[in-house]
PDB file of C-alpha atoms in Angstrom:
ATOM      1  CA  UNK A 252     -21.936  -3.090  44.169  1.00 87.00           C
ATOM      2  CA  UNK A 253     -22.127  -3.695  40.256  1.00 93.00           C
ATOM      3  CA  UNK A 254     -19.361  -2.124  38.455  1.00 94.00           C
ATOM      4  CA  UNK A 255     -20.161   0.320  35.504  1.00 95.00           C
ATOM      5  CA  UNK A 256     -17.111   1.549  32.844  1.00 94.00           C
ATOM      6  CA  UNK A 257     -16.280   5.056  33.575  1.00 95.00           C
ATOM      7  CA  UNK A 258     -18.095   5.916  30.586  1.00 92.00           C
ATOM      8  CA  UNK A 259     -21.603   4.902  31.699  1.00 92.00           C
ATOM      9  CA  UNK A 260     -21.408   8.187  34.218  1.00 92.00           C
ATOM     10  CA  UNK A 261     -23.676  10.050  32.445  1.00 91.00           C
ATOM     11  CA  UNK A 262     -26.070   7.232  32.579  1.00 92.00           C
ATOM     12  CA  UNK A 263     -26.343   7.878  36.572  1.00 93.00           C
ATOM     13  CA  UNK A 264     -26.700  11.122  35.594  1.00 93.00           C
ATOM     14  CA  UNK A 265     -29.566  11.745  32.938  1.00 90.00           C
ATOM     15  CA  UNK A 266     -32.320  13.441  35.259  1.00 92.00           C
ATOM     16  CA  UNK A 267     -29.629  15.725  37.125  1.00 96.00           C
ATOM     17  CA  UNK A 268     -30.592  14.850  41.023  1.00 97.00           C
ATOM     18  CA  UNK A 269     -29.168  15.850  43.898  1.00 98.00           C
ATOM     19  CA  UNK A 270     -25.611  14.357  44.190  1.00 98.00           C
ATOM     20  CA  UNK A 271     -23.981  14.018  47.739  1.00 98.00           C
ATOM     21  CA  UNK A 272     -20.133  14.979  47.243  1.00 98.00           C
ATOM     22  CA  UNK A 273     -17.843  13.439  50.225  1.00 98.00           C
ATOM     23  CA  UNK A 274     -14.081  14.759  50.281  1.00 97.00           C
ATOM     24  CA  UNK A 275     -11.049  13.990  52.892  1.00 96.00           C
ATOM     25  CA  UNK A 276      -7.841  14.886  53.507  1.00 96.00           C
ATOM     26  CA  UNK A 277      -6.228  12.689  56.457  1.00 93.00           C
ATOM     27  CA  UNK A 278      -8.637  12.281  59.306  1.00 90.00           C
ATOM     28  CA  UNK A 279     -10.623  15.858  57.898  1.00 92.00           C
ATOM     29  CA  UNK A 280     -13.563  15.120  55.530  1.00 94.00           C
ATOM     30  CA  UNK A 281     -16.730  16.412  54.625  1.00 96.00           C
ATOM     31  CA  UNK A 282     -20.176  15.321  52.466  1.00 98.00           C
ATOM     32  CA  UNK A 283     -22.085  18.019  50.716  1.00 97.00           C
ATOM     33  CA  UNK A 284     -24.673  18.034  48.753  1.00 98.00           C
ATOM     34  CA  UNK A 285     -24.056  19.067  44.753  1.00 98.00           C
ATOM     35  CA  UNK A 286     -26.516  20.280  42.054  1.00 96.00           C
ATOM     36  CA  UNK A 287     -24.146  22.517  40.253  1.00 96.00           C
ATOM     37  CA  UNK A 288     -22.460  19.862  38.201  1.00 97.00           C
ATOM     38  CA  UNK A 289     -22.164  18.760  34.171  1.00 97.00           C
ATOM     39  CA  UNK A 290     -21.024  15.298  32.440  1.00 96.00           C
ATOM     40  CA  UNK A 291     -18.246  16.652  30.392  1.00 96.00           C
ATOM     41  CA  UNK A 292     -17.185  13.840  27.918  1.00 95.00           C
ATOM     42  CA  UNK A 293     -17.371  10.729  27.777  1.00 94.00           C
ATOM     43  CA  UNK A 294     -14.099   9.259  26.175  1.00 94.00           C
ATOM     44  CA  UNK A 295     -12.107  10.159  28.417  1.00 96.00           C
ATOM     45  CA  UNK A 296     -14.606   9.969  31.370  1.00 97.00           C
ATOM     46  CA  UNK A 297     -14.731  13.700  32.672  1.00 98.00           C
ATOM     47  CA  UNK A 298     -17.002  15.648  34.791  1.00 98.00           C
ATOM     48  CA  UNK A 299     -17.189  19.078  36.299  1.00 98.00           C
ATOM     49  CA  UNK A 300     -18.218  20.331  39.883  1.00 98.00           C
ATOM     50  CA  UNK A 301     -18.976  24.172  41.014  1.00 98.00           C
ATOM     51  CA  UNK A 302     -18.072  25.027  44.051  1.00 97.00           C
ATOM     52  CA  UNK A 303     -17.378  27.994  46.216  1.00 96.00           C
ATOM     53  CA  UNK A 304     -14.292  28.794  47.256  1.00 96.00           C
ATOM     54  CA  UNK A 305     -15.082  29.704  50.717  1.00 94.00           C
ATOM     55  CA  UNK A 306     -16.478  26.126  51.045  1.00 94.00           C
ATOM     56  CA  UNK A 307     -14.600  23.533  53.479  1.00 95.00           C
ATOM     57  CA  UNK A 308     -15.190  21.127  50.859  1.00 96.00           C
ATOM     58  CA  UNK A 309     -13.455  23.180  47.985  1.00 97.00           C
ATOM     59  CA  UNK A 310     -10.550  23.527  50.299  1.00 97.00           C
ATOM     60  CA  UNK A 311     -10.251  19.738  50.736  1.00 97.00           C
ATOM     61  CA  UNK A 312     -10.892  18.916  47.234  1.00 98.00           C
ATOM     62  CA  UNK A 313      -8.896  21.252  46.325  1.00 97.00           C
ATOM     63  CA  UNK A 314      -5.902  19.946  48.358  1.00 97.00           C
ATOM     64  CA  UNK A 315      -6.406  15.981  48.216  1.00 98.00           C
ATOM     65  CA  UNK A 316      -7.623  16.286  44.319  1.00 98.00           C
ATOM     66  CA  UNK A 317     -10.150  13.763  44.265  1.00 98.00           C
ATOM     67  CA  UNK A 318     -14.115  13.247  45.958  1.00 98.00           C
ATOM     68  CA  UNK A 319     -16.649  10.745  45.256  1.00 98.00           C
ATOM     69  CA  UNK A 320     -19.902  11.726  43.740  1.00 98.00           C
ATOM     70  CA  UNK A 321     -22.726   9.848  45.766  1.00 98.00           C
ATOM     71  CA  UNK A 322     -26.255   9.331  44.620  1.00 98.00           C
ATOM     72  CA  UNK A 323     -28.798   8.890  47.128  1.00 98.00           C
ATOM     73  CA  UNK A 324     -32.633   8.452  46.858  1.00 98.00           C
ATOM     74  CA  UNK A 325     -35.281  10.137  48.861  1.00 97.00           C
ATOM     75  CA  UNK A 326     -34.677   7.619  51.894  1.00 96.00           C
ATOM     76  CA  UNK A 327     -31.684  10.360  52.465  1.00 96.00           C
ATOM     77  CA  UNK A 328     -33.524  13.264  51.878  1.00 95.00           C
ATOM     78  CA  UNK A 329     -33.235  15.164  55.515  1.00 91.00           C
ATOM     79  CA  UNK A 330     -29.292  13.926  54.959  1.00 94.00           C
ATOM     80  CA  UNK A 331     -29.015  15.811  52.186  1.00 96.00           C
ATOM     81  CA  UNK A 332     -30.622  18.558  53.377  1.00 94.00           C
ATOM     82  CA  UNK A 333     -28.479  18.934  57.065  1.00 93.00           C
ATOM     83  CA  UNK A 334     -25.508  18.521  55.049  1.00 95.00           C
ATOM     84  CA  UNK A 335     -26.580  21.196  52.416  1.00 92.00           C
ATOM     85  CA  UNK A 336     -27.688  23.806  55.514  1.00 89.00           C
ATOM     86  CA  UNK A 337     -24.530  23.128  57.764  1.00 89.00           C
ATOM     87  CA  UNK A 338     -20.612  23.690  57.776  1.00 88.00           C
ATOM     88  CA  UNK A 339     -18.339  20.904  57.463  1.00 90.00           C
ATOM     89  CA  UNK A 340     -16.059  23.171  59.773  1.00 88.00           C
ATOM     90  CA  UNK A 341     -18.656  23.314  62.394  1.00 88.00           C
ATOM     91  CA  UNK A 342     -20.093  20.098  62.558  1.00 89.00           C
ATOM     92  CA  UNK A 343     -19.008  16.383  61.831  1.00 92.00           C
ATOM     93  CA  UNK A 344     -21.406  15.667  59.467  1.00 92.00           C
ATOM     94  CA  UNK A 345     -21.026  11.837  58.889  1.00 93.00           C
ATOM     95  CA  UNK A 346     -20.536  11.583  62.899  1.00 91.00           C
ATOM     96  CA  UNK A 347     -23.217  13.731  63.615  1.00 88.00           C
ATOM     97  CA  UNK A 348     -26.027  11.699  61.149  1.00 90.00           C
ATOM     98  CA  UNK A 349     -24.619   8.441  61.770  1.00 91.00           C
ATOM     99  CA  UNK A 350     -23.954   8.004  57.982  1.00 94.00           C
ATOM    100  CA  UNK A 351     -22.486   4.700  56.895  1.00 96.00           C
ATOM    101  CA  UNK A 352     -19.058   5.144  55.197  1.00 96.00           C
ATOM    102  CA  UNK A 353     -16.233   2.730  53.317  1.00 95.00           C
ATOM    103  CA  UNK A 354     -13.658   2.577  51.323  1.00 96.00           C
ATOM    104  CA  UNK A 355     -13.390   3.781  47.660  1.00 96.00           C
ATOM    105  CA  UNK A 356     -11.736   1.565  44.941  1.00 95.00           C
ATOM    106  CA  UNK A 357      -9.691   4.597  43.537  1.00 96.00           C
ATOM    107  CA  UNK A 358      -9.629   7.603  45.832  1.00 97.00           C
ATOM    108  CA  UNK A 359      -8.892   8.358  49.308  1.00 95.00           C
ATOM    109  CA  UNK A 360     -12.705   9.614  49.507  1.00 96.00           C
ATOM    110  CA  UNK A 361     -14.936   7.359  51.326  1.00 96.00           C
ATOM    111  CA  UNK A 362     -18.222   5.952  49.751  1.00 97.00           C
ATOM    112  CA  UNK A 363     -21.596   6.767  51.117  1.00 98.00           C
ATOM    113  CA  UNK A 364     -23.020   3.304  52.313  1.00 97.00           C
ATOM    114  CA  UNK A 365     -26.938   4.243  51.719  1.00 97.00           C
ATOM    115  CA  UNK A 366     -26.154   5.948  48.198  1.00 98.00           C
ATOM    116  CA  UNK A 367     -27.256   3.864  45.486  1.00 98.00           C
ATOM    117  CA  UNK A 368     -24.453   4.810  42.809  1.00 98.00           C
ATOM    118  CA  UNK A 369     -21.127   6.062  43.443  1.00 98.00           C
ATOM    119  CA  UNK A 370     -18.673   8.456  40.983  1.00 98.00           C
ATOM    120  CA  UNK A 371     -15.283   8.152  42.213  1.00 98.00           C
ATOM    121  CA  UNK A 372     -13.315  11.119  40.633  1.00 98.00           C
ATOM    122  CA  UNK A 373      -9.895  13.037  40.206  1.00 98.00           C
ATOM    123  CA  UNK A 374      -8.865  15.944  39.668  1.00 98.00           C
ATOM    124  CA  UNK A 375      -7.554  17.352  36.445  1.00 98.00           C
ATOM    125  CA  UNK A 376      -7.492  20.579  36.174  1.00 98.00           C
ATOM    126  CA  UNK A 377      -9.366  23.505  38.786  1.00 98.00           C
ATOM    127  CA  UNK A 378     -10.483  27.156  36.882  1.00 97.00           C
ATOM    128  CA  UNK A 379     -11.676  30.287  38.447  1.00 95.00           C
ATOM    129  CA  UNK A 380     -15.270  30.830  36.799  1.00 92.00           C
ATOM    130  CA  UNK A 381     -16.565  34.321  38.366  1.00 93.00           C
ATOM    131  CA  UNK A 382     -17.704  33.466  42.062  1.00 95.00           C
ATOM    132  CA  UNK A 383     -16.603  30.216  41.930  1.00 96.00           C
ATOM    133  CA  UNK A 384     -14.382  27.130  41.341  1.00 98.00           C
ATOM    134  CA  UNK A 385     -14.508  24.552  38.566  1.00 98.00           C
ATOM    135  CA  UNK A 386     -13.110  21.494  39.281  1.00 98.00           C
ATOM    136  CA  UNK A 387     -12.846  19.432  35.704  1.00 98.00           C
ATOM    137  CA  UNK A 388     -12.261  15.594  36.989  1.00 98.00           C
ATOM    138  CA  UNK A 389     -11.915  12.579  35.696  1.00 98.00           C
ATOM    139  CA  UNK A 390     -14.154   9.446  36.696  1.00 98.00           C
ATOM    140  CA  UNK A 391     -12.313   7.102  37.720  1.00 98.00           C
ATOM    141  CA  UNK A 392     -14.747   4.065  38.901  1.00 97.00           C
ATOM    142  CA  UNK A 393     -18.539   3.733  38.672  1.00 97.00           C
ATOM    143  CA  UNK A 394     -20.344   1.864  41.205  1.00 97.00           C
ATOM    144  CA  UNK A 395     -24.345   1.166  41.327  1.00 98.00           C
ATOM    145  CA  UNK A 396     -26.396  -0.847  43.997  1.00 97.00           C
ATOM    146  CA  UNK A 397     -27.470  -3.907  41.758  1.00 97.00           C
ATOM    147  CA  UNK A 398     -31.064  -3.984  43.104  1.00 97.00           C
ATOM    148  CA  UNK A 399     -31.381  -0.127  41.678  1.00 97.00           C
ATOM    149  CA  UNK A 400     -29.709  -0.522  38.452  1.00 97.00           C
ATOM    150  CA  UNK A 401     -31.054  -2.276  34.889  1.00 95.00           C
ATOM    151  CA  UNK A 402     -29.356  -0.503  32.411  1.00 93.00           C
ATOM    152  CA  UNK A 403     -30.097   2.651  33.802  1.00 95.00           C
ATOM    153  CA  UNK A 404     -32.202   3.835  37.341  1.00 96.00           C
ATOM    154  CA  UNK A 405     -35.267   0.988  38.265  1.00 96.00           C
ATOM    155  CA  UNK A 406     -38.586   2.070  37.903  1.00 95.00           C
ATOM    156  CA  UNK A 407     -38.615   1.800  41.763  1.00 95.00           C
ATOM    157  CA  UNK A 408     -35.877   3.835  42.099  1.00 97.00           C
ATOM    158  CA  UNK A 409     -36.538   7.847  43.346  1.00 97.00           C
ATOM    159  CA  UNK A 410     -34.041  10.703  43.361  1.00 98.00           C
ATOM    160  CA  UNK A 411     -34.018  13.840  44.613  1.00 98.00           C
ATOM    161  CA  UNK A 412     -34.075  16.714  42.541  1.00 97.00           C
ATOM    162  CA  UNK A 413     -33.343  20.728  44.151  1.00 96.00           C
ATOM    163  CA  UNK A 414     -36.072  23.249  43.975  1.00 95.00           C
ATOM    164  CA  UNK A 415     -33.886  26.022  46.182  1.00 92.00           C
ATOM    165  CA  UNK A 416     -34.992  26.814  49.313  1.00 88.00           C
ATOM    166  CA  UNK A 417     -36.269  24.181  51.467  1.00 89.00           C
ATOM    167  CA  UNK A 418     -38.171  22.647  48.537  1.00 94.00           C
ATOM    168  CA  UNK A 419     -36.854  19.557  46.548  1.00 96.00           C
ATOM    169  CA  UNK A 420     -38.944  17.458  43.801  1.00 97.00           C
ATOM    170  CA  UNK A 421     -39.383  13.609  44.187  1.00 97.00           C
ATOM    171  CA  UNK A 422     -40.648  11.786  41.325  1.00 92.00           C
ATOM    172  CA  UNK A 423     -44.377  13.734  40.784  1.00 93.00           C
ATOM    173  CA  UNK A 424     -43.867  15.406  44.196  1.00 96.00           C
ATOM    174  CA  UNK A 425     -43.184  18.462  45.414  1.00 96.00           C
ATOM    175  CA  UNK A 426     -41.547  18.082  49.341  1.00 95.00           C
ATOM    176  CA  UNK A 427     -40.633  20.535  51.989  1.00 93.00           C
ATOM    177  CA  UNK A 428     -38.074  19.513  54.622  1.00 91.00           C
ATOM    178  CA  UNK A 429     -38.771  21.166  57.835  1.00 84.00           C
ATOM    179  CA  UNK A 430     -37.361  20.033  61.318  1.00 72.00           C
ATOM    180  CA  UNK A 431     -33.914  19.580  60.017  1.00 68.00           C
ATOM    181  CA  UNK A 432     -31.930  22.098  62.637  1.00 66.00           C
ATOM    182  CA  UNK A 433     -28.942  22.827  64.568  1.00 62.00           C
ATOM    183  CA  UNK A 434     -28.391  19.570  66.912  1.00 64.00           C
ATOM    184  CA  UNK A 435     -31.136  17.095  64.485  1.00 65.00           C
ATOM    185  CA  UNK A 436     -30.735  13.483  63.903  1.00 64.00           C
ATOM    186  CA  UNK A 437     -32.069  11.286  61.644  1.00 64.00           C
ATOM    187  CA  UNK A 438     -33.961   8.538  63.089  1.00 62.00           C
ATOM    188  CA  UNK A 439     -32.912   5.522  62.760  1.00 61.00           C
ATOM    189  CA  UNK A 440     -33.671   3.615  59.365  1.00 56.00           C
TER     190      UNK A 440
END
C-alpha cells in the first residue's frame, strides 16, 4: 500500500462512491456500506459519517471510537450490496463472504484486503442530527493500492456509485444486483 498524508482524503473522495465502513470492538465487528458521508476539512484531516442509531455498526463505532473507511471498485459490487441488505447482528459478514481482512496502522478496525484505498479514522466528537448520528472523525492514515493510484484514481480504476434501491452506477453504467439473498456467496475471485 502507498501511503497518502491525511490531507489527501478528499482526493479518494472527489466522485463520492460507495465507501465500505468496517468497525470492531473485541472479537465483534461489522463492514457496511456508506454513502451518507462529507470531507470536512482538510487541516486538520476531518470527516463525517451518518449513521443510524439502531445500526450494529453505530453501536460499535460508537463504543470503540474509530472505523476504517474502505474503497472498493466494482469487482466488490455484490459485497457491497449483501453487506448493505443484511444485519451485522444476524450474520458474520466478513465470515460469511470470505472477505480478506488485516491490520490497520492506527485503529483497532481491520482493513478490507480487496479495497483499493483505505481511511483509517477516529472519533472526535458524535451529534444527534434528527434521525440520525453524526460521527465527526479525524483521518488518521491514508492508504491506496499503488497500481490504482497516480495522483488521484487511474483511468482504469471503477467505483461504485448508489442509485437506491438495487440500482448502483459504474462508470457510464447503470447496474442492477439481483441474486444477492439470504445464505449467497460470492464466487470465488
Amino acid at each position: 500500500m502507498l501511503e497518502l498524508s491525511p490531507q489527501k482524503h478528499t482526493e479518494l473522495l472527489y466522485s463520492h462512491p460507495v465507501l465500505l465502513l468496517s468497525s470492531r470492538v473485541g472479537l465483534k465487528a461489522n463492514v457496511m456500506p456508506v454513502c451518507w458521508y462529507v470531507p470536512l476539512s482538510s487541516m486538520p484531516a476531518l470527516i463525517g459519517v451518518s449513521l443510524t442509531p439502531s445500526s450494529h455498526t453505530c453501536h460499535l463505532v460508537q463504543e470503540s471510537g474509530e472505523f476504517v473507511l474502505g474503497v472498493p471498485d466494482e469487482t466488490m459490487l455484490k459485497e457491497i450490496h449483501f453487506c448493505g441488505v443484511h444485519c451485522g447482528m444476524d450474520v458474520d459478514k466478513v465470515r460469511h463472504l470470505k472477505m480478506v481482512t488485516h491490520r490497520a496502522r492506527d485503529v483497532s478496525a481491520f482493513l478490507l484486503s480487496d479495497c483499493l484505498g483505505q481511511i483509517e479514522c477516529r472519533v472526535r466528537q458524535v451529534q444527534s442530527t434528527g434521525d440520525r448520528k453524526f460521527f465527526i472523525s479525524e483521518v488518521m492514515t491514508v492508504t491506496v493500492q499503488p497500481f490504482a493510484w497516480n495522483n488521484g484514481w487511474t483511468d482504469e480504476i471503477r467505483l461504485v456509485h448508489y442509485l437506491g434501491g438495487l440500482d448502483y452506477r459504474i462508470g457510464d453504467e447503470r447496474v442492477r444486483v439481483e441474486g444477492v439473498h439470504p445464505g449467497y456467496v460470492p464466487p470465488e475471485r
